[in-house]
Tab-separated table of C-alpha atoms and ligand atoms in Angstrom:
chain	number	residue	atom	x	y	z
A	1	UNK	CA	80.624	154.649	56.095
A	2	UNK	CA	82.131	158.074	56.679
A	3	UNK	CA	84.494	156.810	59.359
A	4	UNK	CA	87.691	158.768	59.888
A	5	UNK	CA	90.716	156.884	61.138
A	6	UNK	CA	92.063	158.060	64.462
A	7	UNK	CA	95.575	158.597	63.107
A	8	UNK	CA	94.232	160.935	60.439
A	9	UNK	CA	91.933	162.718	62.873
A	10	UNK	CA	94.732	163.371	65.349
A	11	UNK	CA	96.712	165.178	62.672
A	12	UNK	CA	93.916	167.671	62.061
A	13	UNK	CA	93.191	170.952	63.801
A	14	UNK	CA	90.188	170.911	66.167
A	15	UNK	CA	87.847	172.916	63.942
A	16	UNK	CA	84.505	171.929	65.453
A	17	UNK	CA	83.792	169.423	62.688
A	18	UNK	CA	81.461	166.431	62.994
A	19	UNK	CA	83.146	163.040	62.792
A	20	UNK	CA	82.378	159.336	63.000
A	21	UNK	CA	84.990	157.113	64.603
A	22	UNK	CA	84.945	153.392	65.239
A	23	UNK	CA	87.226	151.296	67.337
A	24	UNK	CA	87.806	149.325	70.503
A	25	UNK	CA	87.737	150.654	74.043
A	26	UNK	CA	91.102	150.586	75.767
A	27	UNK	CA	89.921	152.209	78.997
A	28	UNK	CA	86.838	153.986	80.305
A	29	UNK	CA	87.462	156.409	83.168
A	30	UNK	CA	85.035	158.118	85.546
A	31	UNK	CA	82.028	156.929	83.538
A	32	UNK	CA	82.957	159.708	81.133
A	33	UNK	CA	86.307	159.378	79.303
A	34	UNK	CA	86.694	156.701	76.656
A	35	UNK	CA	90.169	155.910	75.313
A	36	UNK	CA	89.372	154.583	71.851
A	37	UNK	CA	91.825	152.736	69.620
A	38	UNK	CA	91.219	151.701	66.014
A	39	UNK	CA	94.598	150.164	65.170
A	40	UNK	CA	95.805	153.035	62.989
A	41	UNK	CA	98.055	154.391	65.754
A	42	UNK	CA	98.991	153.633	69.350
A	43	UNK	CA	97.653	157.006	70.405
A	44	UNK	CA	94.140	156.567	71.749
A	45	UNK	CA	91.464	159.076	70.900
A	46	UNK	CA	89.864	160.600	73.938
A	47	UNK	CA	86.093	160.593	73.579
A	48	UNK	CA	84.087	162.438	76.179
A	49	UNK	CA	80.660	161.092	77.082
A	50	UNK	CA	79.356	164.140	78.903
A	51	UNK	CA	77.768	163.239	82.262
A	52	UNK	CA	74.019	163.005	82.091
A	53	UNK	CA	73.879	162.749	78.291
A	54	UNK	CA	73.813	158.963	78.045
A	55	UNK	CA	71.723	156.216	79.646
A	56	UNK	CA	73.376	154.338	82.507
A	57	UNK	CA	72.488	151.068	80.718
A	58	UNK	CA	74.593	152.131	77.732
A	59	UNK	CA	77.534	153.376	79.802
A	60	UNK	CA	77.666	149.994	81.564
A	61	UNK	CA	78.413	148.355	78.232
A	62	UNK	CA	81.463	150.520	77.543
A	63	UNK	CA	83.980	148.006	78.826
A	64	UNK	CA	87.570	147.255	77.860
A	65	UNK	CA	87.663	145.903	74.305
A	66	UNK	CA	84.003	146.573	73.496
A	67	UNK	CA	83.696	147.961	69.970
A	68	UNK	CA	81.969	151.281	69.433
A	69	UNK	CA	80.706	153.590	66.733
A	70	UNK	CA	80.757	157.170	67.888
A	71	UNK	CA	79.666	160.372	66.243
A	72	UNK	CA	80.553	163.652	67.791
A	73	UNK	CA	82.243	167.009	67.503
A	74	UNK	CA	85.964	167.572	67.471
A	75	UNK	CA	86.965	170.067	70.158
A	76	UNK	CA	90.284	171.273	71.575
A	77	UNK	CA	91.341	169.171	74.529
A	78	UNK	CA	92.099	170.620	77.914
A	79	UNK	CA	93.918	167.456	78.981
A	80	UNK	CA	97.654	167.478	78.517
A	81	UNK	CA	99.345	165.418	75.818
A	82	UNK	CA	96.505	165.718	73.348
A	83	UNK	CA	95.508	168.507	71.080
A	84	UNK	CA	91.928	167.434	70.489
A	85	UNK	CA	89.185	165.168	71.691
A	86	UNK	CA	85.736	164.170	70.511
A	87	UNK	CA	82.619	165.186	72.377
A	88	UNK	CA	80.269	162.261	71.802
A	89	UNK	CA	76.768	162.886	70.493
A	90	UNK	CA	75.814	159.299	69.712
A	91	UNK	CA	77.430	156.109	70.973
A	92	UNK	CA	76.521	152.816	69.415
A	93	UNK	CA	77.827	149.554	70.850
A	94	UNK	CA	78.903	147.412	67.903
A	95	UNK	CA	80.093	144.501	70.012
A	96	UNK	CA	79.986	143.948	73.760
A	97	UNK	CA	82.976	142.595	75.637
A	98	UNK	CA	82.925	140.856	78.977
A	99	UNK	CA	85.775	142.699	80.648
A	100	UNK	CA	86.151	139.992	83.300
A	101	UNK	CA	86.730	137.301	80.699
A	102	UNK	CA	88.857	139.443	78.353
A	103	UNK	CA	92.433	138.100	78.601
A	104	UNK	CA	94.217	141.423	78.134
A	105	UNK	CA	94.138	143.908	80.978
A	106	UNK	CA	94.991	147.576	80.477
A	107	UNK	CA	98.345	146.907	82.213
A	108	UNK	CA	101.606	145.859	80.618
A	109	UNK	CA	101.858	142.155	79.829
A	110	UNK	CA	105.053	140.180	79.273
A	111	UNK	CA	105.868	139.123	75.732
A	112	UNK	CA	105.787	135.489	76.887
A	113	UNK	CA	102.255	135.937	78.186
A	114	UNK	CA	101.216	137.624	74.949
A	115	UNK	CA	102.690	134.787	72.882
A	116	UNK	CA	100.172	132.531	74.608
A	117	UNK	CA	97.447	134.982	73.642
A	118	UNK	CA	98.752	135.338	70.103
A	119	UNK	CA	95.221	135.658	68.723
A	120	UNK	CA	94.654	138.914	70.630
A	121	UNK	CA	98.121	140.375	70.937
A	122	UNK	CA	97.683	142.651	67.886
A	123	UNK	CA	95.492	144.760	70.179
A	124	UNK	CA	98.438	145.817	72.330
A	125	UNK	CA	100.604	148.856	71.655
A	126	UNK	CA	103.778	146.827	71.242
A	127	UNK	CA	102.315	144.549	68.609
A	128	UNK	CA	100.429	147.407	66.991
A	129	UNK	CA	103.756	149.140	66.416
A	130	UNK	CA	105.652	146.009	65.377
A	131	UNK	CA	103.103	145.032	62.746
A	132	UNK	CA	102.671	148.507	61.308
A	133	UNK	CA	106.473	148.652	60.956
A	134	UNK	CA	106.473	145.183	59.390
A	135	UNK	CA	103.891	146.346	56.874
A	136	UNK	CA	105.916	149.448	56.026
A	137	UNK	CA	109.110	147.431	55.590
A	138	UNK	CA	107.346	145.045	53.218
A	139	UNK	CA	106.090	147.996	51.206
A	140	UNK	CA	109.597	149.526	51.159
A	141	UNK	CA	111.028	146.240	49.854
A	142	UNK	CA	108.764	146.389	46.802
A	143	UNK	CA	109.332	150.122	46.398
A	144	UNK	CA	113.119	149.701	46.350
A	145	UNK	CA	113.152	146.951	43.746
A	146	UNK	CA	110.461	148.592	41.669
A	147	UNK	CA	112.461	151.826	41.498
A	148	UNK	CA	115.458	149.816	40.339
A	149	UNK	CA	113.503	148.028	37.616
A	150	UNK	CA	113.574	144.536	39.110
A	151	UNK	CA	110.820	142.090	38.168
A	152	UNK	CA	108.939	140.514	41.096
A	153	UNK	CA	109.027	136.815	40.292
A	154	UNK	CA	106.877	134.424	42.293
A	155	UNK	CA	108.946	131.302	42.799
A	156	UNK	CA	106.998	128.171	43.728
A	157	UNK	CA	106.035	127.176	47.246
A	158	UNK	CA	105.688	123.520	46.298
A	159	UNK	CA	108.816	122.456	44.498
A	160	UNK	CA	110.842	119.419	43.570
A	161	UNK	CA	114.060	121.369	44.167
A	162	UNK	CA	115.718	121.075	47.555
A	163	UNK	CA	117.851	124.186	46.888
A	164	UNK	CA	121.026	122.294	47.682
A	165	UNK	CA	119.907	121.468	51.212
A	166	UNK	CA	119.636	125.022	52.541
A	167	UNK	CA	117.537	123.583	55.338
A	168	UNK	CA	115.472	120.613	56.452
A	169	UNK	CA	112.403	120.221	54.276
A	170	UNK	CA	108.706	119.705	54.849
A	171	UNK	CA	107.530	117.026	52.441
A	172	UNK	CA	104.337	117.529	50.473
A	173	UNK	CA	102.105	114.556	49.903
A	174	UNK	CA	98.727	114.026	48.245
A	175	UNK	CA	98.192	110.594	49.685
A	176	UNK	CA	96.320	109.418	52.770
A	177	UNK	CA	98.720	108.066	55.338
A	178	UNK	CA	97.807	104.407	54.782
A	179	UNK	CA	98.425	104.745	51.030
A	180	UNK	CA	101.847	106.362	51.389
A	181	UNK	CA	104.259	104.455	49.159
A	182	UNK	CA	106.816	102.542	51.186
A	183	UNK	CA	110.252	101.163	50.562
A	184	UNK	CA	110.976	97.503	51.311
A	185	UNK	CA	112.133	98.396	54.814
A	186	UNK	CA	108.839	100.173	55.568
A	187	UNK	CA	110.223	103.732	55.331
A	188	UNK	CA	108.316	106.291	53.256
A	189	UNK	CA	109.183	106.427	49.566
A	190	UNK	CA	109.253	110.178	49.089
A	191	UNK	CA	110.091	109.921	45.409
A	192	UNK	CA	106.508	108.946	44.661
A	193	UNK	CA	104.376	110.894	47.046
A	194	UNK	CA	103.161	113.975	45.113
A	195	UNK	CA	101.122	112.641	42.197
A	196	UNK	CA	103.944	110.161	41.809
A	197	UNK	CA	106.753	112.686	42.300
A	198	UNK	CA	108.793	113.861	45.251
A	199	UNK	CA	108.068	117.415	46.368
A	200	UNK	CA	108.590	119.646	49.362
A	201	UNK	CA	107.848	123.146	50.578
A	202	UNK	CA	110.427	125.627	49.354
A	203	UNK	CA	113.492	126.274	51.525
A	204	UNK	CA	114.704	129.009	49.147
A	205	UNK	CA	113.571	130.391	45.803
A	206	UNK	CA	117.117	130.980	44.635
A	207	UNK	CA	117.574	128.312	41.986
A	208	UNK	CA	114.261	129.162	40.343
A	209	UNK	CA	115.129	132.853	40.767
A	210	UNK	CA	118.269	132.329	38.713
A	211	UNK	CA	116.068	131.244	35.805
A	212	UNK	CA	114.319	134.613	36.018
A	213	UNK	CA	117.535	136.611	36.350
A	214	UNK	CA	118.985	135.029	33.242
A	215	UNK	CA	115.993	136.313	31.276
A	216	UNK	CA	114.887	139.551	32.922
A	217	UNK	CA	118.320	140.616	34.140
A	218	UNK	CA	117.202	141.514	37.642
A	219	UNK	CA	114.462	139.834	39.645
A	220	UNK	CA	113.490	139.385	43.248
A	221	UNK	CA	111.245	136.996	45.046
A	222	UNK	CA	109.612	137.814	48.373
A	223	UNK	CA	107.589	135.047	49.885
A	224	UNK	CA	107.190	132.447	52.595
A	225	UNK	CA	109.973	129.949	53.104
A	226	UNK	CA	109.787	126.744	55.099
A	227	UNK	CA	112.466	124.954	57.047
A	228	UNK	CA	111.801	122.122	59.449
A	229	UNK	CA	114.151	123.671	61.991
A	230	UNK	CA	113.718	121.524	65.036
A	231	UNK	CA	115.427	124.083	67.211
A	232	UNK	CA	114.081	126.644	69.584
A	233	UNK	CA	116.267	129.689	69.037
A	234	UNK	CA	115.169	133.324	69.106
A	235	UNK	CA	116.120	133.659	65.400
A	236	UNK	CA	114.703	130.572	63.683
A	237	UNK	CA	111.160	129.872	62.551
A	238	UNK	CA	109.802	126.915	60.613
A	239	UNK	CA	107.921	129.393	58.387
A	240	UNK	CA	109.556	132.713	57.607
A	241	UNK	CA	109.645	135.232	54.778
A	242	UNK	CA	112.645	135.724	52.600
A	243	UNK	CA	113.579	138.414	50.109
A	244	UNK	CA	115.773	136.976	47.382
A	245	UNK	CA	117.043	139.212	44.592
A	246	UNK	CA	119.017	137.612	41.766
A	247	UNK	CA	120.926	139.695	39.233
A	248	UNK	CA	122.607	138.913	35.933
A	249	UNK	CA	125.866	140.767	35.190
A	250	UNK	CA	126.668	141.262	38.918
A	251	UNK	CA	129.819	140.131	40.670
A	252	UNK	CA	130.263	139.701	44.433
A	253	UNK	CA	131.073	143.343	45.006
A	254	UNK	CA	128.012	144.525	43.060
A	255	UNK	CA	125.998	142.065	45.124
A	256	UNK	CA	127.337	143.437	48.422
A	257	UNK	CA	126.742	147.016	47.252
A	258	UNK	CA	123.138	146.228	46.368
A	259	UNK	CA	122.510	144.476	49.685
A	260	UNK	CA	123.932	147.368	51.683
A	261	UNK	CA	122.001	149.978	49.698
A	262	UNK	CA	118.824	147.910	50.054
A	263	UNK	CA	119.089	147.512	53.810
A	264	UNK	CA	119.751	151.226	54.236
A	265	UNK	CA	116.846	152.118	51.959
A	266	UNK	CA	114.241	150.165	53.883
A	267	UNK	CA	115.543	151.438	57.224
A	268	UNK	CA	115.417	155.016	55.943
A	269	UNK	CA	111.883	154.438	54.701
A	270	UNK	CA	110.558	153.441	58.119
A	271	UNK	CA	112.515	156.152	59.923
A	272	UNK	CA	110.810	158.674	57.672
A	273	UNK	CA	107.358	157.136	57.659
A	274	UNK	CA	106.891	155.256	60.925
A	275	UNK	CA	108.531	157.497	63.445
A	276	UNK	CA	105.715	157.333	65.971
A	277	UNK	CA	105.839	153.528	66.103
A	278	UNK	CA	109.632	153.427	66.148
A	279	UNK	CA	109.748	155.965	68.975
A	280	UNK	CA	107.323	153.806	70.896
A	281	UNK	CA	109.437	150.683	70.332
A	282	UNK	CA	112.612	152.579	71.236
A	283	UNK	CA	111.047	153.612	74.534
A	284	UNK	CA	109.889	150.069	75.198
A	285	UNK	CA	113.407	148.792	74.632
A	286	UNK	CA	114.943	151.497	76.799
A	287	UNK	CA	112.555	150.618	79.644
A	288	UNK	CA	113.398	146.946	79.251
A	289	UNK	CA	117.125	147.654	79.317
A	290	UNK	CA	116.800	149.626	82.531
A	291	UNK	CA	116.209	146.255	84.215
A	292	UNK	CA	119.586	144.984	83.003
A	293	UNK	CA	122.948	145.468	84.700
A	294	UNK	CA	124.897	148.422	83.263
A	295	UNK	CA	127.337	146.312	81.232
A	296	UNK	CA	124.524	144.418	79.471
A	297	UNK	CA	122.802	147.548	78.190
A	298	UNK	CA	123.215	148.710	74.583
A	299	UNK	CA	125.400	151.683	73.918
A	300	UNK	CA	122.825	153.202	71.599
A	301	UNK	CA	119.079	153.592	71.675
A	302	UNK	CA	117.050	152.058	68.861
A	303	UNK	CA	116.700	155.219	66.762
A	304	UNK	CA	120.343	156.110	67.267
A	305	UNK	CA	121.337	152.605	66.175
A	306	UNK	CA	119.263	152.832	62.996
A	307	UNK	CA	120.672	156.264	62.174
A	308	UNK	CA	124.172	154.961	62.812
A	309	UNK	CA	123.604	152.152	60.310
A	310	UNK	CA	122.394	154.648	57.719
A	311	UNK	CA	125.367	156.933	58.155
A	312	UNK	CA	128.201	154.416	58.188
A	313	UNK	CA	129.616	151.975	55.691
A	314	UNK	CA	129.234	148.321	56.583
A	315	UNK	CA	132.539	146.729	57.535
A	316	UNK	CA	133.740	144.453	54.731
A	317	UNK	CA	136.249	141.724	55.381
A	318	UNK	CA	137.198	138.277	54.231
A	319	UNK	CA	136.505	135.067	56.062
A	320	UNK	CA	140.292	134.623	56.367
A	321	UNK	CA	140.668	138.002	58.106
A	322	UNK	CA	137.718	137.167	60.358
A	323	UNK	CA	139.281	133.889	61.466
A	324	UNK	CA	142.499	135.723	62.345
A	325	UNK	CA	140.626	138.315	64.399
A	326	UNK	CA	138.614	135.654	66.192
A	327	UNK	CA	141.572	133.391	66.883
A	328	UNK	CA	143.583	136.230	68.352
A	329	UNK	CA	140.659	137.634	70.357
A	330	UNK	CA	140.650	137.676	74.137
A	331	UNK	CA	137.375	135.793	73.982
A	332	UNK	CA	139.079	132.901	72.271
A	333	UNK	CA	142.154	133.002	74.489
A	334	UNK	CA	140.070	133.099	77.657
A	335	UNK	CA	137.954	130.222	76.296
A	336	UNK	CA	134.775	132.289	76.365
A	337	UNK	CA	133.509	130.768	73.092
A	338	UNK	CA	131.577	127.541	73.308
A	339	UNK	CA	133.299	126.514	70.069
A	340	UNK	CA	136.969	127.511	70.194
A	341	UNK	CA	138.289	129.120	67.022
A	342	UNK	CA	140.953	126.724	65.875
A	343	UNK	CA	141.794	127.903	62.400
A	344	UNK	CA	140.998	128.311	58.744
A	345	UNK	CA	138.272	126.075	57.345
A	346	UNK	CA	135.905	125.902	60.279
A	347	UNK	CA	132.326	127.115	59.940
A	348	UNK	CA	131.506	130.179	62.010
A	349	UNK	CA	128.947	129.792	64.774
A	350	UNK	CA	126.562	132.559	65.725
A	351	UNK	CA	128.668	133.370	68.831
A	352	UNK	CA	131.604	134.138	66.508
A	353	UNK	CA	129.490	136.238	64.179
A	354	UNK	CA	128.126	138.192	67.101
A	355	UNK	CA	131.587	138.750	68.520
A	356	UNK	CA	132.681	140.318	65.232
A	357	UNK	CA	129.742	142.721	64.960
A	358	UNK	CA	129.058	143.479	68.603
A	359	UNK	CA	132.464	143.424	70.253
A	360	UNK	CA	135.009	143.966	67.531
A	361	UNK	CA	133.620	146.222	64.782
A	362	UNK	CA	130.459	147.469	66.478
A	363	UNK	CA	128.691	147.868	63.129
A	364	UNK	CA	127.154	145.638	60.444
A	365	UNK	CA	129.707	143.383	58.780
A	366	UNK	CA	129.841	141.896	55.288
A	367	UNK	CA	131.911	138.738	55.482
A	368	UNK	CA	133.133	137.488	52.119
A	369	UNK	CA	135.027	134.660	50.452
A	370	UNK	CA	134.378	131.630	52.625
A	371	UNK	CA	136.092	128.238	52.248
A	372	UNK	CA	134.423	126.303	49.430
A	373	UNK	CA	134.103	123.261	51.672
A	374	UNK	CA	131.544	124.864	54.002
A	375	UNK	CA	129.384	126.470	51.311
A	376	UNK	CA	126.857	125.328	48.716
A	377	UNK	CA	127.766	123.898	45.298
A	378	UNK	CA	126.511	126.857	43.257
A	379	UNK	CA	128.889	129.462	44.691
A	380	UNK	CA	131.612	130.668	42.332
A	381	UNK	CA	135.138	129.391	42.962
A	382	UNK	CA	137.672	132.187	43.414
A	383	UNK	CA	141.082	132.353	41.711
A	384	UNK	CA	142.756	130.818	44.769
A	385	UNK	CA	140.882	127.583	44.108
A	386	UNK	CA	139.842	127.112	47.746
A	387	UNK	CA	137.438	129.944	48.559
A	388	UNK	CA	134.086	130.854	47.015
A	389	UNK	CA	132.538	134.252	46.284
A	390	UNK	CA	130.094	134.008	49.191
A	391	UNK	CA	128.909	136.784	51.466
A	392	UNK	CA	127.029	136.876	54.745
A	393	UNK	CA	125.818	140.102	56.290
A	394	UNK	CA	125.871	140.162	60.069
A	395	UNK	CA	123.903	142.667	62.122
A	396	UNK	CA	124.466	143.746	65.725
A	397	UNK	CA	122.108	141.983	68.113
A	398	UNK	CA	120.941	139.503	65.472
A	399	UNK	CA	123.867	137.852	63.705
A	400	UNK	CA	123.344	136.608	60.155
A	401	UNK	CA	120.622	138.489	58.307
A	402	UNK	CA	121.795	137.891	54.727
A	403	UNK	CA	123.378	134.968	52.940
A	404	UNK	CA	124.438	135.414	49.326
A	405	UNK	CA	127.018	134.753	46.646
A	406	UNK	CA	128.185	135.177	43.116
A	407	UNK	CA	126.996	132.049	41.335
A	408	UNK	CA	129.212	129.648	39.411
A	409	UNK	CA	128.296	130.397	35.815
A	410	UNK	CA	130.938	128.168	34.144
A	411	UNK	CA	129.274	124.898	33.144
A	412	UNK	CA	132.410	122.750	33.295
A	413	UNK	CA	133.414	124.041	36.743
A	414	UNK	CA	129.877	123.592	38.033
A	415	UNK	CA	129.568	120.041	36.719
A	416	UNK	CA	132.879	119.051	38.222
A	417	UNK	CA	131.852	120.439	41.586
A	418	UNK	CA	128.459	118.735	41.514
A	419	UNK	CA	130.125	115.439	40.789
A	420	UNK	CA	132.529	115.888	43.687
A	421	UNK	CA	129.632	116.741	46.006
A	422	UNK	CA	127.515	113.860	44.763
A	423	UNK	CA	124.743	116.007	43.268
A	424	UNK	CA	123.198	114.153	40.301
A	425	UNK	CA	123.135	116.165	37.071
A	426	UNK	CA	119.664	114.826	36.124
A	427	UNK	CA	118.096	116.516	39.141
A	428	UNK	CA	119.241	119.962	38.050
A	429	UNK	CA	119.075	119.683	34.244
A	430	UNK	CA	116.812	122.762	34.106
A	431	UNK	CA	119.228	124.782	36.232
A	432	UNK	CA	122.236	123.710	34.190
A	433	UNK	CA	120.477	124.870	31.002
A	434	UNK	CA	121.060	128.497	32.072
A	435	UNK	CA	124.777	127.707	31.844
A	436	UNK	CA	124.346	125.958	28.501
A	437	UNK	CA	122.417	128.651	26.704
A	438	UNK	CA	124.050	132.057	27.080
A	439	UNK	CA	125.549	131.848	30.552
A	440	UNK	CA	126.427	135.142	32.298
A	441	UNK	CA	128.088	136.111	35.555
A	442	UNK	CA	125.341	136.563	38.119
A	443	UNK	CA	124.820	136.919	41.840
A	444	UNK	CA	122.107	137.158	44.471
A	445	UNK	CA	121.287	137.024	48.138
A	446	UNK	CA	118.598	136.087	50.621
A	447	UNK	CA	117.531	138.406	53.414
A	448	UNK	CA	115.492	136.929	56.235
A	449	UNK	CA	112.587	139.370	56.554
A	450	UNK	CA	111.816	138.576	60.212
A	451	UNK	CA	115.453	139.026	61.217
A	452	UNK	CA	115.410	142.405	59.499
A	453	UNK	CA	112.246	143.331	61.411
A	454	UNK	CA	113.910	142.220	64.655
A	455	UNK	CA	116.796	144.524	63.889
A	456	UNK	CA	114.556	147.491	63.096
A	457	UNK	CA	112.099	147.052	65.973
A	458	UNK	CA	114.553	145.848	68.617
A	459	UNK	CA	112.370	142.814	69.385
A	460	UNK	CA	114.657	140.111	70.714
A	461	UNK	CA	112.532	137.076	69.854
A	462	UNK	CA	111.642	136.269	66.250
A	463	UNK	CA	108.241	134.942	67.418
A	464	UNK	CA	107.255	138.513	68.207
A	465	UNK	CA	107.708	139.919	64.694
A	466	UNK	CA	105.578	137.442	62.720
A	467	UNK	CA	101.820	137.326	63.082
A	468	UNK	CA	101.459	133.583	63.490
A	469	UNK	CA	104.795	132.068	64.498
A	470	UNK	CA	105.478	128.511	63.407
A	471	UNK	CA	108.000	126.788	65.618
A	472	UNK	CA	108.188	123.182	66.830
A	473	UNK	CA	106.158	124.210	69.860
A	474	UNK	CA	103.606	126.557	68.364
A	475	UNK	CA	101.168	125.888	65.580
A	476	UNK	CA	97.885	126.106	67.409
A	477	UNK	CA	96.056	128.037	64.701
B	501	ATP	P1	121.378	130.416	59.997
B	501	ATP	O1	122.849	130.208	59.869
B	501	ATP	O2	120.999	131.556	60.886
B	501	ATP	O3	120.617	129.153	60.294
B	501	ATP	P2	121.208	130.032	57.196
B	501	ATP	O4	122.637	130.244	56.812
B	501	ATP	O5	120.710	128.650	57.378
B	501	ATP	O6	120.877	130.877	58.544
B	501	ATP	P3	120.403	130.945	54.590
B	501	ATP	O7	120.136	129.637	53.965
B	501	ATP	O8	121.650	131.652	54.251
B	501	ATP	O9	120.253	130.796	56.191
B	501	ATP	O10	119.106	131.872	54.333
B	501	ATP	C1	119.174	133.272	54.078
B	501	ATP	C2	118.610	134.094	55.231
B	501	ATP	O11	117.335	133.632	55.657
B	501	ATP	C3	119.457	134.038	56.483
B	501	ATP	O12	120.547	134.904	56.394
B	501	ATP	C4	118.458	134.458	57.541
B	501	ATP	O13	118.308	135.869	57.556
B	501	ATP	C5	117.170	133.863	57.050
B	501	ATP	N1	116.840	132.597	57.722
B	501	ATP	C6	117.397	131.384	57.525
B	501	ATP	N2	116.817	130.439	58.268
B	501	ATP	C7	115.831	131.057	58.961
B	501	ATP	C8	114.841	130.613	59.897
B	501	ATP	N3	114.729	129.351	60.232
B	501	ATP	N4	113.982	131.527	60.401
B	501	ATP	C9	114.062	132.822	60.040
B	501	ATP	N5	114.962	133.306	59.167
B	501	ATP	C10	115.839	132.441	58.626
B	502	MG	MG1	120.264	127.538	59.018
B	503	MG	MG1	124.263	130.553	58.274
B	504	MG	MG1	123.419	131.541	55.316
């Protein structure tokens, strides 16, 4: 198989060399010009089937989406917009395609339509670009942590830990439905359903990650995460990927510095390595925004926005400062928030987060030091006794992309808090051991990978940045 990928071929000079290319037909014009795509780039290769050289019976089979193997000579192209083309010498049909029945036409389809054709949507330019960028971001995640000496720790998918109720859980059971153990009132006895134990799909690898951090110093986990979110927002999936680094000897500021450096690193990586796809997505977004009224359009194009993020510090502020800004805002005074901002202690809704990043600061924001009462038990209590060393990172157009904190490393403080919150010590004996045997200050965060991809690609719906979206309404295959 001496196949050359189209992306690689298009970078070469047309030096009359012989090549073999394989791919799918996007269009076939004038019984002569094949636009061939092999998934390596959105740019189609023009293949010329010189008139008279091929049987009519073969040409008839060159239909949209048919797969072909072509050998030919690379020649300079006279057409504009392309440097070279391939003059076909042999054309072999690998797989026929009935163009009438093929669901994707060579025109532009709506994202909603393509979501219904999720099994074929990878063959469109938009999804080609999105998933090549997703791949590159995933690679950049590993590259960043590897360069920093972090250990990639695989935290379990099936776990008995509920990670302090970070989200609704999917239960895992080994038993046929009729054998499911029941309580006296007929409800399911979850405590006994996985080989006699209670287990669920992971909602976060954090607690297990802390075990790694307190041995290796710095670890990260990057894997699928499951939350039975029975909501239909454009930013929540029931199955998503999370990147969770956990670091010993870090305080909240170190944590925020790492998160900011990390986000900038992976954005820089794709700007440098995936420019063609990003330019395509930027154009797509610009075209889409042209349909919007002037005041709803973004101030910056996609590339400009990404470069802006690279070149500016994230805005850091405390929850307390944020509440003041929100309370005093015109939005609040004119009752434009669905949830009015009443005062200190309330949890922020996504409309508030988006106001801060999009209207007030117009840049990514790191919000720190939230009230202890609205955050999880493991976050470290600050000197003031009422806030915890938590941080959320909010991105324009998305809202929360990161949730993190410095962890409570003091055993006595942690135990007292767990008791107050009604978390039984026996359930977390393994976690508490890290505080018993050589406890250290440590911190970590979780970045939602799909939300990051939304930010980088400008795709407004999270269903369009994951290959097989799992939401309450979609799990067909
Ligand atoms: P949100 O407030 O948006 O529901 P969260 O506070 O419940 O998010 P965390 O528990 O802090 O989320 O998880 C860390 C990160 O994982 C979030 O900042 C977000 O980027 C991502 N995330 C959380 N839930 C989902 C979901 N259902 N689908 C996709 N990404 C998610
Ligand atoms: Mg949530
Ligand atoms: Mg949140
Ligand atoms: Mg959060």
